[in-house]
PDB file of C-alpha atoms in Angstrom:
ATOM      1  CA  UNK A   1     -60.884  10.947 159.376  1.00 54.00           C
ATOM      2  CA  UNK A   2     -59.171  13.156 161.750  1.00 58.00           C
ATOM      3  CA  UNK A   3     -60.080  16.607 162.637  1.00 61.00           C
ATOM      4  CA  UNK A   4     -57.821  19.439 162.964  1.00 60.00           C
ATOM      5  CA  UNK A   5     -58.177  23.522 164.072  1.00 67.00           C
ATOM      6  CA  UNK A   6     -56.616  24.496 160.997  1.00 64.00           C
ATOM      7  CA  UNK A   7     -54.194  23.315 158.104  1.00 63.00           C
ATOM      8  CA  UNK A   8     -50.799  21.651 159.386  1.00 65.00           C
ATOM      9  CA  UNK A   9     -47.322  21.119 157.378  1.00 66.00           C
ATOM     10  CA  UNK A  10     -46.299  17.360 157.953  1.00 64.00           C
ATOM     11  CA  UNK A  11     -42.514  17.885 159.105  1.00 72.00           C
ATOM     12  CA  UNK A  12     -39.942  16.581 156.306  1.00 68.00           C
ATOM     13  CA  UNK A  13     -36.818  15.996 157.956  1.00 69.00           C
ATOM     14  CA  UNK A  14     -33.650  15.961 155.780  1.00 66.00           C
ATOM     15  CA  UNK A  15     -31.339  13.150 155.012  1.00 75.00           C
ATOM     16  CA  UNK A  16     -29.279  12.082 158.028  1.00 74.00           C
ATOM     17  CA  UNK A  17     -25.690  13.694 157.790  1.00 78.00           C
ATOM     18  CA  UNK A  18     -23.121  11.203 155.777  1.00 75.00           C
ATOM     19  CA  UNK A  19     -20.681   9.999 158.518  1.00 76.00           C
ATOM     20  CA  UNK A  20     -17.335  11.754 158.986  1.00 75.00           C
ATOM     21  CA  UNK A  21     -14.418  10.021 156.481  1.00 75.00           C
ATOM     22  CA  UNK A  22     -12.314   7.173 158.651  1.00 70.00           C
ATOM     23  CA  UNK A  23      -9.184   9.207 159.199  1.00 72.00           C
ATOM     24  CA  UNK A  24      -6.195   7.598 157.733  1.00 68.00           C
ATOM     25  CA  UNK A  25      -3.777   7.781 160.606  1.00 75.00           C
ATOM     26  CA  UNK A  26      -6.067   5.441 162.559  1.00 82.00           C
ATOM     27  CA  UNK A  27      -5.765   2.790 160.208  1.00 82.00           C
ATOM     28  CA  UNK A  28      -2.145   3.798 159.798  1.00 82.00           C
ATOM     29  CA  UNK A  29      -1.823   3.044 163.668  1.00 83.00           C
ATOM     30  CA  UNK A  30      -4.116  -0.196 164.015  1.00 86.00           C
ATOM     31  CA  UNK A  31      -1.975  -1.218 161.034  1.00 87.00           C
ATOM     32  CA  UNK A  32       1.364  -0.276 162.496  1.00 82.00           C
ATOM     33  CA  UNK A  33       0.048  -2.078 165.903  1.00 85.00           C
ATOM     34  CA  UNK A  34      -0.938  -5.162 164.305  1.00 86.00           C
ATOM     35  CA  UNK A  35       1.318  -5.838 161.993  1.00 88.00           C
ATOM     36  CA  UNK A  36       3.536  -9.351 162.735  1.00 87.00           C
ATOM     37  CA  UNK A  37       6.988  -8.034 162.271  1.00 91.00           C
ATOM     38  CA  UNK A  38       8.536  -5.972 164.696  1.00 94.00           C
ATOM     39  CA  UNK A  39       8.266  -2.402 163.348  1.00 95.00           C
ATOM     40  CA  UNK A  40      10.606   0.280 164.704  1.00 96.00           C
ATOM     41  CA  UNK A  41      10.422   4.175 163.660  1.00 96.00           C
ATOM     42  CA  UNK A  42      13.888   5.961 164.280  1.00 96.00           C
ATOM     43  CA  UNK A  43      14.473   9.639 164.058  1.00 95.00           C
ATOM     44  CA  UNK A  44      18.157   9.703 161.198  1.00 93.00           C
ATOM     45  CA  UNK A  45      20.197   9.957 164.298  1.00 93.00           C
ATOM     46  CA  UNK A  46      18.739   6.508 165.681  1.00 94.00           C
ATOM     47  CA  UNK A  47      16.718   7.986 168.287  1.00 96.00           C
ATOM     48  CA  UNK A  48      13.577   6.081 168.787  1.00 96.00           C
ATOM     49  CA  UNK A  49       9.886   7.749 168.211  1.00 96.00           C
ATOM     50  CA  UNK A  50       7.753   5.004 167.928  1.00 95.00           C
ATOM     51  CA  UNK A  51       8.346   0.847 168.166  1.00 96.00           C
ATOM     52  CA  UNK A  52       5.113  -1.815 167.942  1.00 94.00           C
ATOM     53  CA  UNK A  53       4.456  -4.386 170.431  1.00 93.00           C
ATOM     54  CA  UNK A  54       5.837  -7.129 168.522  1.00 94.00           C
ATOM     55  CA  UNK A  55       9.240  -5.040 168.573  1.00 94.00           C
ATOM     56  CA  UNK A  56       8.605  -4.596 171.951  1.00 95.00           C
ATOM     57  CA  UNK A  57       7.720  -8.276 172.758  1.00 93.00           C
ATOM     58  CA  UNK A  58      10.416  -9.809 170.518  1.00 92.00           C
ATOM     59  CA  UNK A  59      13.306  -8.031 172.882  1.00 93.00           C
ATOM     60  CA  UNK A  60      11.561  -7.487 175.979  1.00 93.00           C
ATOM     61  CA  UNK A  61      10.661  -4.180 176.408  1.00 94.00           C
ATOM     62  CA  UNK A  62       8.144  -1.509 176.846  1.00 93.00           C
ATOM     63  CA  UNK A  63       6.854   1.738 175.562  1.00 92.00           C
ATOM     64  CA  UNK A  64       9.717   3.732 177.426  1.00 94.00           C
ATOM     65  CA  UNK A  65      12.308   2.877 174.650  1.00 94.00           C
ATOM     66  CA  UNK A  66      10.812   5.829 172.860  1.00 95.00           C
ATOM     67  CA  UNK A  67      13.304   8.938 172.906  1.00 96.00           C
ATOM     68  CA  UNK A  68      16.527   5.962 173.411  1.00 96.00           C
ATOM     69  CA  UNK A  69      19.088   5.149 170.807  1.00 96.00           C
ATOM     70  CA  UNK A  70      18.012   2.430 169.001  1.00 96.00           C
ATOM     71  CA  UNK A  71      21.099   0.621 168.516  1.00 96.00           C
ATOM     72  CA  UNK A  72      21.198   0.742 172.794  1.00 96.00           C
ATOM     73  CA  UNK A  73      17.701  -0.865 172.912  1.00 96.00           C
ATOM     74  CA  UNK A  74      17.341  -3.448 170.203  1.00 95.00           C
ATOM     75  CA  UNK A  75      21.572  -4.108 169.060  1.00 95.00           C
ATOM     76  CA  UNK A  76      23.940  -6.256 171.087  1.00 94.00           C
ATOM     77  CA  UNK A  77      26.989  -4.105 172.568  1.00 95.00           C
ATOM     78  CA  UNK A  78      29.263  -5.247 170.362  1.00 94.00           C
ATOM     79  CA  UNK A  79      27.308  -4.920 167.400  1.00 95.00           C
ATOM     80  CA  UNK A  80      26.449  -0.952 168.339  1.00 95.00           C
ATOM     81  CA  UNK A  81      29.603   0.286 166.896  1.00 93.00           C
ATOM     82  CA  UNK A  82      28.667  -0.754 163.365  1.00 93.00           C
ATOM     83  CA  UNK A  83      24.440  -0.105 163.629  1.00 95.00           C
ATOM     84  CA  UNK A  84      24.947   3.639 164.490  1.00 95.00           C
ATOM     85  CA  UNK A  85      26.385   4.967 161.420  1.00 95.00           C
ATOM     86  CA  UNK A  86      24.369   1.908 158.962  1.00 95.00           C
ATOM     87  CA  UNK A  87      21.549   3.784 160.162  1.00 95.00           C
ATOM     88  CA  UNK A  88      22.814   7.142 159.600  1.00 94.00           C
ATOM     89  CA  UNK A  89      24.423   6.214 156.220  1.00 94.00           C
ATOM     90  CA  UNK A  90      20.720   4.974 155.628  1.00 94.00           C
ATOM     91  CA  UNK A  91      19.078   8.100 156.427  1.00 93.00           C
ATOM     92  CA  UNK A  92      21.192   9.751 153.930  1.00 92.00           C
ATOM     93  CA  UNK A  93      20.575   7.405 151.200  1.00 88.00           C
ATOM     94  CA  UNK A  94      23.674   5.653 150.931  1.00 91.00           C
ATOM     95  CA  UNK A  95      23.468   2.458 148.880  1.00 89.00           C
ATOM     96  CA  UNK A  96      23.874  -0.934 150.913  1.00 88.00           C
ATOM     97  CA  UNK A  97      22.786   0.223 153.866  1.00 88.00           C
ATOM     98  CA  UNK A  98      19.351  -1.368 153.705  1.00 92.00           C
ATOM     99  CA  UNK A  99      19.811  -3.926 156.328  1.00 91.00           C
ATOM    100  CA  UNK A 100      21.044  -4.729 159.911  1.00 93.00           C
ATOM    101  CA  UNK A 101      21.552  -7.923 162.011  1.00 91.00           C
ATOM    102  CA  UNK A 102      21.524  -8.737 165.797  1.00 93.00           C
ATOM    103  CA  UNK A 103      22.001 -11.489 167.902  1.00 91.00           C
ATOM    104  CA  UNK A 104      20.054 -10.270 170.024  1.00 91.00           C
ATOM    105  CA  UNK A 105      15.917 -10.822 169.955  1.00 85.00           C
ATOM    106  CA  UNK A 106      15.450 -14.793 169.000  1.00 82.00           C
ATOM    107  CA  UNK A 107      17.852 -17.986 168.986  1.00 83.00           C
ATOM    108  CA  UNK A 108      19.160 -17.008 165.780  1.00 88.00           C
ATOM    109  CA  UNK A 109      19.193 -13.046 165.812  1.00 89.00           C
ATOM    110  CA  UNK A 110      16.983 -10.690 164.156  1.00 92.00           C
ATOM    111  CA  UNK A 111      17.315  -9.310 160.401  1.00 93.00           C
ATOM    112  CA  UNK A 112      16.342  -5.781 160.222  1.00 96.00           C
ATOM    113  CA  UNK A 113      15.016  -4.123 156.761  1.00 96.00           C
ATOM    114  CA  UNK A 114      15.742  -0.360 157.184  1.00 96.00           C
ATOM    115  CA  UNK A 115      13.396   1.309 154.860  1.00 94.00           C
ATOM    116  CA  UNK A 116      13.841   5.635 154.595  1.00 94.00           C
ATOM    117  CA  UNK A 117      10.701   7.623 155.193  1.00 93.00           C
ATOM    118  CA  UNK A 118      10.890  10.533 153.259  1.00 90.00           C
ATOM    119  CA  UNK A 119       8.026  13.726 153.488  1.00 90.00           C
ATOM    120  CA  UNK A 120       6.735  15.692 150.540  1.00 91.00           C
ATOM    121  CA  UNK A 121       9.784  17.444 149.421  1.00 92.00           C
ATOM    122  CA  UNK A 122      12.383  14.386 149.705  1.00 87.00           C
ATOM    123  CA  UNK A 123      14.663  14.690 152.885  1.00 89.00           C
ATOM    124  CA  UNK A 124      14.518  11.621 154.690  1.00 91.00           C
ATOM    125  CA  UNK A 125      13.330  12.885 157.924  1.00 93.00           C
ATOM    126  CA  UNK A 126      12.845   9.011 159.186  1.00 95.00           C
ATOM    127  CA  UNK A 127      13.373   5.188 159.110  1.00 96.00           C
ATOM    128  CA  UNK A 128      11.393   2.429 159.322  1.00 96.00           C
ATOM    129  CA  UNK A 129      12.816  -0.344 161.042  1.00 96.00           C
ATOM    130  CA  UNK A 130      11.025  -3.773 160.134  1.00 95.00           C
ATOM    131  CA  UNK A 131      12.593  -6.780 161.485  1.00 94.00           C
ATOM    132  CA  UNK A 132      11.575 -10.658 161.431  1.00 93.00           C
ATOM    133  CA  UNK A 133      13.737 -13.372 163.432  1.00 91.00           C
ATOM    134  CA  UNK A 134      16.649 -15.041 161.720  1.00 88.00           C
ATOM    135  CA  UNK A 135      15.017 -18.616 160.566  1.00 84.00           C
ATOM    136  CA  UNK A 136      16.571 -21.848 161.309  1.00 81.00           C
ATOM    137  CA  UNK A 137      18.831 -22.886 158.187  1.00 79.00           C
ATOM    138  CA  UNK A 138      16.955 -25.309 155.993  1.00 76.00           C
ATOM    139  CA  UNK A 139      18.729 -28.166 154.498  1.00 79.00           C
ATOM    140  CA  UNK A 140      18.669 -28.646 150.806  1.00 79.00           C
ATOM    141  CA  UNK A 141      19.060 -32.556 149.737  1.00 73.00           C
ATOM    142  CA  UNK A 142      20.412 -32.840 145.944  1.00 75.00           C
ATOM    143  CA  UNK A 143      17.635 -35.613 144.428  1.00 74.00           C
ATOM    144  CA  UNK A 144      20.414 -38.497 143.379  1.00 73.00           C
ATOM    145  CA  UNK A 145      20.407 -39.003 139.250  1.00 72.00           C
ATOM    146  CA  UNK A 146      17.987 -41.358 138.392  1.00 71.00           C
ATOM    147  CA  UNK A 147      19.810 -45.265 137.310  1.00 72.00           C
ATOM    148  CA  UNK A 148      20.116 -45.340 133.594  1.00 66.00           C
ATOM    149  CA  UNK A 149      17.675 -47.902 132.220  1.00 69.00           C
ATOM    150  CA  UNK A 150      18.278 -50.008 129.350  1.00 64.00           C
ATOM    151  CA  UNK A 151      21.656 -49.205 127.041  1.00 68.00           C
ATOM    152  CA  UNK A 152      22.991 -46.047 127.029  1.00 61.00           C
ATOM    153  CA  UNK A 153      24.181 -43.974 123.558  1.00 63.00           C
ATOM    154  CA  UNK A 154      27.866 -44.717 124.675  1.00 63.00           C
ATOM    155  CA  UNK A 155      27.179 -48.848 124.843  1.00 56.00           C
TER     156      UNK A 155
END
């Protein structure tokens, strides 16, 4: 039994507040930072304004390329002349121009996918660059036709 001056109110404390939502844009990033192809962001003009570390990695550089032309960062020189309008051509929706090669970044070269980013009311106001290295060439062996066995429907 405990003894008290006068009636108390036993304090009810409230639910604890829900946690605030995850915002998307961080799991855009840790998604755009950990993804395993080399992801490059281009203004339509080619001008870099964002590129992962694998991109980075794969060609040897750093975070600095941002605000370059993309075709001078990640295209060989000879190669530059036909990059810079595929990627404007892309930007403006122009069929066929979903793709780029360069010799540069791996033995074999480096594919490119270029994908338009588009906002709410349609203009393409970026494109995503994803690339992989060119893979080695596998060889395909034809299987031989199997020996006839027993008579055949000519004998």
């Amino acid at each position: 039994i405990v003894e008290t001056e006068g009636l108390t109110t036993p304090e009810v404390t409230g639910p604890e507040p829900a946690p605030p939502p995850p915002d998307p844009n961080e799991t855009t990033r840790r998604v755009f930072e950990a993804a395993s192809s080399a992801l490059v962001v281009v203004e339509p003009n080619g001008v870099i304004k964002e590129a992962n570390r694998t991109a980075l990695a794969q060609f040897g550089r750093g975070a600095d390329v941002v605000r370059l032309d993309f075709a001078d960062q990640f295209l060989a020189e000879a190669e530059r002349v036909e990059g810079r309008p595929t990627l404007r051509a892309a930007a403006a929706g122009v069929e066929g121009t979903d793709s780029l090669v360069s010799s540069l970044g791996g033995p074999r070269g480096f594919a490119w996918r270029i994908l338009p980013l588009a906002r709410a009311d349609g203009m393409v106001d970026a494109l995503l660059l994803a690339g992989e290295p060119v893979p080695e060439p596998v060889e395909i062996a034809l299987e031989p036709d199997p020996e006839p066995v027993g008579p055949t429907p000519e004998e």
